[in-house]
Structure formats: structure tokens, C-alpha cells
PDB file of C-alpha atoms in Angstrom:
ATOM      1  CA  UNK A   6     108.494  94.505 123.565  1.00  0.00           C
ATOM      2  CA  UNK A   7     108.856  93.384 119.828  1.00  0.00           C
ATOM      3  CA  UNK A   8     112.593  93.507 118.780  1.00  0.00           C
ATOM      4  CA  UNK A   9     115.248  92.338 116.600  1.00  0.00           C
ATOM      5  CA  UNK A  10     118.814  92.130 117.994  1.00  0.00           C
ATOM      6  CA  UNK A  11     122.070  91.307 116.786  1.00  0.00           C
ATOM      7  CA  UNK A  12     125.320  90.596 118.098  1.00  0.00           C
ATOM      8  CA  UNK A  13     127.871  91.637 118.059  1.00  0.00           C
ATOM      9  CA  UNK A  14     127.346  95.665 117.368  1.00  0.00           C
ATOM     10  CA  UNK A  15     130.954  96.493 116.485  1.00  0.00           C
ATOM     11  CA  UNK A  16     133.513  93.700 115.475  1.00  0.00           C
ATOM     12  CA  UNK A  17     137.354  94.719 114.225  1.00  0.00           C
ATOM     13  CA  UNK A  18     138.612  91.207 112.338  1.00  0.00           C
ATOM     14  CA  UNK A  19     141.358  90.589 109.918  1.00  0.00           C
ATOM     15  CA  UNK A  20     140.972  88.856 106.221  1.00  0.00           C
ATOM     16  CA  UNK A  21     140.545  85.738 106.269  1.00  0.00           C
ATOM     17  CA  UNK A  22     139.170  85.136 109.880  1.00  0.00           C
ATOM     18  CA  UNK A  23     135.718  83.072 109.688  1.00  0.00           C
ATOM     19  CA  UNK A  24     132.909  85.136 111.527  1.00  0.00           C
ATOM     20  CA  UNK A  25     129.290  85.065 112.319  1.00  0.00           C
ATOM     21  CA  UNK A  26     126.750  87.873 112.917  1.00  0.00           C
ATOM     22  CA  UNK A  27     123.985  86.672 114.743  1.00  0.00           C
ATOM     23  CA  UNK A  28     120.461  88.160 114.327  1.00  0.00           C
ATOM     24  CA  UNK A  29     117.064  87.427 116.574  1.00  0.00           C
ATOM     25  CA  UNK A  30     113.731  88.449 116.197  1.00  0.00           C
ATOM     26  CA  UNK A  31     110.713  87.656 118.835  1.00  0.00           C
ATOM     27  CA  UNK A  32     107.598  88.862 116.756  1.00  0.00           C
ATOM     28  CA  UNK A  33     107.493  85.178 115.069  1.00  0.00           C
ATOM     29  CA  UNK A  34     107.999  87.203 111.513  1.00  0.00           C
ATOM     30  CA  UNK A  35     108.688  84.504 108.644  1.00  0.00           C
ATOM     31  CA  UNK A  36     110.450  86.912 106.124  1.00  0.00           C
ATOM     32  CA  UNK A  37     113.949  87.660 107.691  1.00  0.00           C
ATOM     33  CA  UNK A  38     116.739  89.570 105.470  1.00  0.00           C
ATOM     34  CA  UNK A  39     120.224  91.005 105.933  1.00  0.00           C
ATOM     35  CA  UNK A  40     121.038  94.205 104.691  1.00  0.00           C
ATOM     36  CA  UNK A  41     124.492  96.089 103.867  1.00  0.00           C
ATOM     37  CA  UNK A  42     124.562  99.952 104.416  1.00  0.00           C
ATOM     38  CA  UNK A  43     127.195 102.066 102.864  1.00  0.00           C
ATOM     39  CA  UNK A  44     127.994 105.346 102.290  1.00  0.00           C
ATOM     40  CA  UNK A  45     126.153 106.303  98.779  1.00  0.00           C
ATOM     41  CA  UNK A  46     124.973 103.370  98.105  1.00  0.00           C
ATOM     42  CA  UNK A  47     121.984 102.954 100.540  1.00  0.00           C
ATOM     43  CA  UNK A  48     121.007  99.782 102.249  1.00  0.00           C
ATOM     44  CA  UNK A  49     121.169  96.468  99.648  1.00  0.00           C
ATOM     45  CA  UNK A  50     120.020  93.230 100.415  1.00  0.00           C
ATOM     46  CA  UNK A  51     122.652  90.613 101.147  1.00  0.00           C
ATOM     47  CA  UNK A  52     119.990  87.062 101.566  1.00  0.00           C
ATOM     48  CA  UNK A  53     116.506  86.868 102.565  1.00  0.00           C
ATOM     49  CA  UNK A  54     114.620  83.994 104.403  1.00  0.00           C
ATOM     50  CA  UNK A  55     111.248  83.539 103.456  1.00  0.00           C
ATOM     51  CA  UNK A  56     110.485  80.723 106.420  1.00  0.00           C
ATOM     52  CA  UNK A  57     112.845  78.290 108.476  1.00  0.00           C
ATOM     53  CA  UNK A  58     115.218  76.210 105.879  1.00  0.00           C
ATOM     54  CA  UNK A  59     114.129  78.554 102.665  1.00  0.00           C
ATOM     55  CA  UNK A  60     116.909  81.015 101.897  1.00  0.00           C
ATOM     56  CA  UNK A  61     117.875  82.656  98.761  1.00  0.00           C
ATOM     57  CA  UNK A  62     120.335  85.094  97.258  1.00  0.00           C
ATOM     58  CA  UNK A  63     119.698  89.054  97.569  1.00  0.00           C
ATOM     59  CA  UNK A  64     121.445  91.879  95.800  1.00  0.00           C
ATOM     60  CA  UNK A  65     125.159  91.437  96.943  1.00  0.00           C
ATOM     61  CA  UNK A  66     125.516  87.900  98.298  1.00  0.00           C
ATOM     62  CA  UNK A  67     129.314  87.125  97.118  1.00  0.00           C
ATOM     63  CA  UNK A  68     131.418  86.342 100.350  1.00  0.00           C
ATOM     64  CA  UNK A  69     128.209  85.798 102.603  1.00  0.00           C
ATOM     65  CA  UNK A  70     126.348  82.738 104.025  1.00  0.00           C
ATOM     66  CA  UNK A  71     123.355  82.364 105.987  1.00  0.00           C
ATOM     67  CA  UNK A  72     121.337  80.028 107.645  1.00  0.00           C
ATOM     68  CA  UNK A  73     117.817  79.430 108.938  1.00  0.00           C
ATOM     69  CA  UNK A  74     117.487  76.207 111.375  1.00  0.00           C
ATOM     70  CA  UNK A  75     114.965  77.867 113.670  1.00  0.00           C
ATOM     71  CA  UNK A  76     112.314  80.686 113.188  1.00  0.00           C
ATOM     72  CA  UNK A  77     113.667  83.581 115.333  1.00  0.00           C
ATOM     73  CA  UNK A  78     117.305  83.681 114.573  1.00  0.00           C
ATOM     74  CA  UNK A  79     118.909  84.067 110.693  1.00  0.00           C
ATOM     75  CA  UNK A  80     122.974  84.587 111.388  1.00  0.00           C
ATOM     76  CA  UNK A  81     125.003  85.718 108.629  1.00  0.00           C
ATOM     77  CA  UNK A  82     128.097  83.945 108.136  1.00  0.00           C
ATOM     78  CA  UNK A  83     131.368  85.288 106.508  1.00  0.00           C
ATOM     79  CA  UNK A  84     134.142  82.565 105.822  1.00  0.00           C
ATOM     80  CA  UNK A  85     136.926  84.570 104.726  1.00  0.00           C
ATOM     81  CA  UNK A  86     136.092  88.084 105.039  1.00  0.00           C
ATOM     82  CA  UNK A  87     137.936  90.383 102.924  1.00  0.00           C
ATOM     83  CA  UNK A  88     138.609  94.251 103.614  1.00  0.00           C
ATOM     84  CA  UNK A  89     135.556  95.461 100.620  1.00  0.00           C
ATOM     85  CA  UNK A  90     133.160  93.911 103.132  1.00  0.00           C
ATOM     86  CA  UNK A  91     134.330  96.189 105.759  1.00  0.00           C
ATOM     87  CA  UNK A  92     130.348  97.861 106.378  1.00  0.00           C
ATOM     88  CA  UNK A  93     127.285  98.932 108.664  1.00  0.00           C
ATOM     89  CA  UNK A  94     124.852  95.427 108.385  1.00  0.00           C
ATOM     90  CA  UNK A  95     121.533  95.636 109.685  1.00  0.00           C
ATOM     91  CA  UNK A  96     119.668  92.483 110.270  1.00  0.00           C
ATOM     92  CA  UNK A  97     115.421  92.965 109.661  1.00  0.00           C
ATOM     93  CA  UNK A  98     112.259  90.819 109.841  1.00  0.00           C
ATOM     94  CA  UNK A  99     108.680  91.474 108.341  1.00  0.00           C
ATOM     95  CA  UNK A 100     105.384  91.255 108.415  1.00  0.00           C
ATOM     96  CA  UNK A 101     103.534  92.471 104.891  1.00  0.00           C
ATOM     97  CA  UNK A 102     105.479  95.705 104.310  1.00  0.00           C
ATOM     98  CA  UNK A 103     106.002  96.360 108.258  1.00  0.00           C
ATOM     99  CA  UNK A 104     109.934  96.239 108.281  1.00  0.00           C
ATOM    100  CA  UNK A 105     112.019  96.095 111.757  1.00  0.00           C
ATOM    101  CA  UNK A 106     115.332  96.478 111.848  1.00  0.00           C
ATOM    102  CA  UNK A 107     118.113  95.742 114.214  1.00  0.00           C
ATOM    103  CA  UNK A 108     120.648  98.052 115.410  1.00  0.00           C
ATOM    104  CA  UNK A 109     123.307  96.921 113.392  1.00  0.00           C
ATOM    105  CA  UNK A 110     126.519  95.749 113.226  1.00  0.00           C
ATOM    106  CA  UNK A 111     129.385  97.438 112.295  1.00  0.00           C
ATOM    107  CA  UNK A 112     132.167  95.667 110.984  1.00  0.00           C
ATOM    108  CA  UNK A 113     135.879  96.183 109.874  1.00  0.00           C
ATOM    109  CA  UNK A 114     138.514  93.911 107.915  1.00  0.00           C
ATOM    110  CA  UNK A 115     141.378  94.863 108.041  1.00  0.00           C
TER     111      UNK A 115
ATOM    112  CA  UNK B  11     121.320 104.494  86.659  1.00  0.00           C
ATOM    113  CA  UNK B  12     120.078 103.323  90.234  1.00  0.00           C
ATOM    114  CA  UNK B  13     116.759 102.537  90.083  1.00  0.00           C
ATOM    115  CA  UNK B  14     115.850 104.718  92.930  1.00  0.00           C
ATOM    116  CA  UNK B  15     117.726 108.338  93.055  1.00  0.00           C
ATOM    117  CA  UNK B  16     117.510 109.890  96.133  1.00  0.00           C
ATOM    118  CA  UNK B  17     119.220 113.601  97.193  1.00  0.00           C
ATOM    119  CA  UNK B  18     121.810 112.503  99.871  1.00  0.00           C
ATOM    120  CA  UNK B  19     121.105 116.231 101.418  1.00  0.00           C
ATOM    121  CA  UNK B  20     122.295 117.520 104.121  1.00  0.00           C
ATOM    122  CA  UNK B  21     118.957 119.684 104.098  1.00  0.00           C
ATOM    123  CA  UNK B  22     119.143 122.074 106.688  1.00  0.00           C
ATOM    124  CA  UNK B  23     116.049 123.631 108.056  1.00  0.00           C
ATOM    125  CA  UNK B  24     115.335 125.725 110.728  1.00  0.00           C
ATOM    126  CA  UNK B  25     112.440 124.706 113.512  1.00  0.00           C
ATOM    127  CA  UNK B  26     108.611 124.977 112.536  1.00  0.00           C
ATOM    128  CA  UNK B  27     109.648 124.969 108.671  1.00  0.00           C
ATOM    129  CA  UNK B  28     107.957 122.477 106.032  1.00  0.00           C
ATOM    130  CA  UNK B  29     110.127 119.802 105.042  1.00  0.00           C
ATOM    131  CA  UNK B  30     109.820 118.120 101.578  1.00  0.00           C
ATOM    132  CA  UNK B  31     111.776 115.037 101.241  1.00  0.00           C
ATOM    133  CA  UNK B  32     111.849 113.379  97.749  1.00  0.00           C
ATOM    134  CA  UNK B  33     112.943 110.173  95.743  1.00  0.00           C
ATOM    135  CA  UNK B  34     112.308 109.212  92.008  1.00  0.00           C
ATOM    136  CA  UNK B  35     112.458 105.703  90.337  1.00  0.00           C
ATOM    137  CA  UNK B  36     112.700 104.169  86.727  1.00  0.00           C
ATOM    138  CA  UNK B  37     111.103 100.652  87.321  1.00  0.00           C
ATOM    139  CA  UNK B  38     107.402 101.320  87.005  1.00  0.00           C
ATOM    140  CA  UNK B  39     106.288  97.712  88.309  1.00  0.00           C
ATOM    141  CA  UNK B  40     107.056  99.495  91.877  1.00  0.00           C
ATOM    142  CA  UNK B  41     103.878  99.502  93.467  1.00  0.00           C
ATOM    143  CA  UNK B  42     104.490  99.859  97.382  1.00  0.00           C
ATOM    144  CA  UNK B  43     106.170 103.114  98.406  1.00  0.00           C
ATOM    145  CA  UNK B  44     107.856 103.352 102.316  1.00  0.00           C
ATOM    146  CA  UNK B  45     109.593 105.919 104.049  1.00  0.00           C
ATOM    147  CA  UNK B  46     111.917 104.943 106.751  1.00  0.00           C
ATOM    148  CA  UNK B  47     113.690 107.342 109.342  1.00  0.00           C
ATOM    149  CA  UNK B  48     117.121 105.962 110.231  1.00  0.00           C
ATOM    150  CA  UNK B  49     118.688 108.066 113.584  1.00  0.00           C
ATOM    151  CA  UNK B  50     122.741 108.083 114.112  1.00  0.00           C
ATOM    152  CA  UNK B  51     123.605 104.731 115.142  1.00  0.00           C
ATOM    153  CA  UNK B  52     120.363 103.165 114.952  1.00  0.00           C
ATOM    154  CA  UNK B  53     118.480 100.790 112.310  1.00  0.00           C
ATOM    155  CA  UNK B  54     115.831 102.406 110.265  1.00  0.00           C
ATOM    156  CA  UNK B  55     112.273 102.711 111.572  1.00  0.00           C
ATOM    157  CA  UNK B  56     109.466 102.742 109.713  1.00  0.00           C
ATOM    158  CA  UNK B  57     107.401 105.757 109.283  1.00  0.00           C
ATOM    159  CA  UNK B  58     105.252 105.353 106.335  1.00  0.00           C
ATOM    160  CA  UNK B  59     103.655 103.172 103.715  1.00  0.00           C
ATOM    161  CA  UNK B  60     101.413 103.540 101.042  1.00  0.00           C
ATOM    162  CA  UNK B  61     100.162 101.186  98.529  1.00  0.00           C
ATOM    163  CA  UNK B  62      98.660 103.783  96.046  1.00  0.00           C
ATOM    164  CA  UNK B  63      98.486 107.195  94.165  1.00  0.00           C
ATOM    165  CA  UNK B  64      97.901 110.048  96.351  1.00  0.00           C
ATOM    166  CA  UNK B  65      98.695 111.383  99.809  1.00  0.00           C
ATOM    167  CA  UNK B  66      98.705 109.652 102.811  1.00  0.00           C
ATOM    168  CA  UNK B  67      98.797 111.814 106.307  1.00  0.00           C
ATOM    169  CA  UNK B  68      99.962 110.578 109.669  1.00  0.00           C
ATOM    170  CA  UNK B  69     100.146 113.639 111.913  1.00  0.00           C
ATOM    171  CA  UNK B  70     102.905 116.007 111.240  1.00  0.00           C
ATOM    172  CA  UNK B  71     104.383 113.339 108.093  1.00  0.00           C
ATOM    173  CA  UNK B  72     102.295 113.170 104.827  1.00  0.00           C
ATOM    174  CA  UNK B  73     103.370 110.533 102.045  1.00  0.00           C
ATOM    175  CA  UNK B  74     102.619 111.285  98.324  1.00  0.00           C
ATOM    176  CA  UNK B  75     102.933 109.167  95.457  1.00  0.00           C
ATOM    177  CA  UNK B  76     102.940 109.806  91.886  1.00  0.00           C
ATOM    178  CA  UNK B  77     102.958 106.742  89.861  1.00  0.00           C
ATOM    179  CA  UNK B  78     102.555 109.048  86.541  1.00  0.00           C
ATOM    180  CA  UNK B  79     105.925 110.787  86.791  1.00  0.00           C
ATOM    181  CA  UNK B  80     107.536 107.862  89.353  1.00  0.00           C
ATOM    182  CA  UNK B  81     107.741 110.361  92.116  1.00  0.00           C
ATOM    183  CA  UNK B  82     107.408 109.897  95.473  1.00  0.00           C
ATOM    184  CA  UNK B  83     107.380 112.683  98.566  1.00  0.00           C
ATOM    185  CA  UNK B  84     107.870 113.006 102.259  1.00  0.00           C
ATOM    186  CA  UNK B  85     106.620 116.178 103.892  1.00  0.00           C
ATOM    187  CA  UNK B  86     107.055 116.810 107.040  1.00  0.00           C
ATOM    188  CA  UNK B  87     105.497 120.326 108.925  1.00  0.00           C
ATOM    189  CA  UNK B  88     106.214 121.666 111.762  1.00  0.00           C
ATOM    190  CA  UNK B  89     109.635 120.079 111.899  1.00  0.00           C
ATOM    191  CA  UNK B  90     111.056 119.329 115.233  1.00  0.00           C
ATOM    192  CA  UNK B  91     114.790 118.988 115.920  1.00  0.00           C
ATOM    193  CA  UNK B  92     114.007 115.482 117.249  1.00  0.00           C
ATOM    194  CA  UNK B  93     113.406 115.208 113.322  1.00  0.00           C
ATOM    195  CA  UNK B  94     116.828 115.702 112.759  1.00  0.00           C
ATOM    196  CA  UNK B  95     117.804 111.864 110.921  1.00  0.00           C
ATOM    197  CA  UNK B  96     118.307 110.275 107.756  1.00  0.00           C
ATOM    198  CA  UNK B  97     114.970 109.713 105.883  1.00  0.00           C
ATOM    199  CA  UNK B  98     115.336 106.416 103.485  1.00  0.00           C
ATOM    200  CA  UNK B  99     112.714 105.842 100.731  1.00  0.00           C
ATOM    201  CA  UNK B 100     112.104 102.222  99.650  1.00  0.00           C
ATOM    202  CA  UNK B 101     109.930 100.622  97.019  1.00  0.00           C
ATOM    203  CA  UNK B 102     108.744  96.964  95.863  1.00  0.00           C
ATOM    204  CA  UNK B 103     106.917  95.598  93.212  1.00  0.00           C
ATOM    205  CA  UNK B 104     104.259  93.018  93.586  1.00  0.00           C
ATOM    206  CA  UNK B 105     106.268  89.910  92.772  1.00  0.00           C
ATOM    207  CA  UNK B 106     109.151  90.666  94.831  1.00  0.00           C
ATOM    208  CA  UNK B 107     109.474  90.777  98.198  1.00  0.00           C
ATOM    209  CA  UNK B 108     112.387  92.656  98.520  1.00  0.00           C
ATOM    210  CA  UNK B 109     112.862  96.003  98.934  1.00  0.00           C
ATOM    211  CA  UNK B 110     114.718  98.661  96.754  1.00  0.00           C
ATOM    212  CA  UNK B 111     115.952 101.524  99.006  1.00  0.00           C
ATOM    213  CA  UNK B 112     117.093 104.848  98.400  1.00  0.00           C
ATOM    214  CA  UNK B 113     120.726 106.363  99.440  1.00  0.00           C
ATOM    215  CA  UNK B 114     118.747 108.384 102.175  1.00  0.00           C
ATOM    216  CA  UNK B 115     118.486 112.116 102.435  1.00  0.00           C
ATOM    217  CA  UNK B 116     120.540 113.497 105.801  1.00  0.00           C
ATOM    218  CA  UNK B 117     118.085 116.267 107.243  1.00  0.00           C
ATOM    219  CA  UNK B 118     119.123 118.791 110.089  1.00  0.00           C
ATOM    220  CA  UNK B 119     116.557 120.924 111.628  1.00  0.00           C
ATOM    221  CA  UNK B 120     118.348 123.554 113.792  1.00  0.00           C
ATOM    222  CA  UNK B 121     116.207 124.759 117.019  1.00  0.00           C
TER     223      UNK B 121
END
């Protein structure tokens, strides 16, 4: 089954404690991205990757890092989380304009 | 002003109604248009995509694009309670691979 998986699904953490959200896809897609979804603002792209070792900033990259060492994995790293990063995060992978989203990670930073 | 505007709703309709969901956009470079459906506590899933002005039909769903007016619509015929979800429009231009999303319209179909 074609899918994008994310872990963890729910995370509550404190300001400044580094965290990583993992993302993996089994469709051999080259293009992967991370979004955050906030009420009234919709989905906003954080970072994207065109292929292994090729990443670039999206619309809201501040406070986030990513890496793409393997084609299937695209982790999102928050080095020093802050409360304004409390949000619902989605990983996605894409072939042409068919984009597949993961189930989401709800992050709360206190 | 946002590049893509979408009424947040909620839009409540009785089962069997025809539903019209709309987005307007300001960037004339947008050429590719998609509609996603997002159920509560789930990731968005692609419903339809279209690259040209006019209508595209898929079962009970019809996507309509009017590039001259910068306006896109999704019509749902014979709406069902299972159609209750948030519907997101998305679009991109030829130069960028990133999608720009609307904020979503919440639809409730009452049985």
C-alpha cells in the first residue's frame, strides 16, 4: 500500500528541547516536503526536497531543519522549539501533481 | 492579501444537495489547480487536479476553473454524510513545484 508515515503522531514538549519528527514514504518519490497547518492559515510549506541531499526552504522555514540522506526518509528537526511552533505538521511526497500526505503530527510546545 | 482565498465555512447542507466550494486567487501565474479533502484528524487526500480552464468531472465531483476570473470551484452532486470534511484548494505556477493552499472550507452534510 502506498503511504507516507510520520512519527510520533502526538508530541508535547517544553521550550528548547530538541526534537525530531520522522517521515518515510514507500513510493520512491523524489519530491518530499513538510507543511504546518494552523487555523485560518491553511497549509504552509516549511521545507522541501527535490531529491537525496537536495533541500530548500519553503514559505515558513525559520526554526526548522531538515535532511534527506535517503530517498524514502525526510525528518523534520526542531533544534530549539518555541511555543509558536505549536501546530499540526504534515509530511508529504509527490509524483507530478499527485501529492500524498502523512497522517499528521500534533505538536504542542509549552 | 492572501494569494488564495477560501471561505472557511462551515457550510451545512442536507443529504442529496449539490454543494459548491470556491476559491479565488490573485496570482495569474497559477496554472495547475487541485482539490484536497481532509477528514478530521487525517492528512489531506487529493480529490482532483486540472491544468486547464473548463470543467473536469470524476463521479459526483466536478472541478471548474475560470482563469480569466481567477476563480476555481468544486461541485459535489448528491452529497452524502461521508462527504463531511474540510476541502482545500491548492495551486501552483509552472516555475515552482511548491503548492499554495487555501485555508479550507468545512463542509457538513446532514443526514
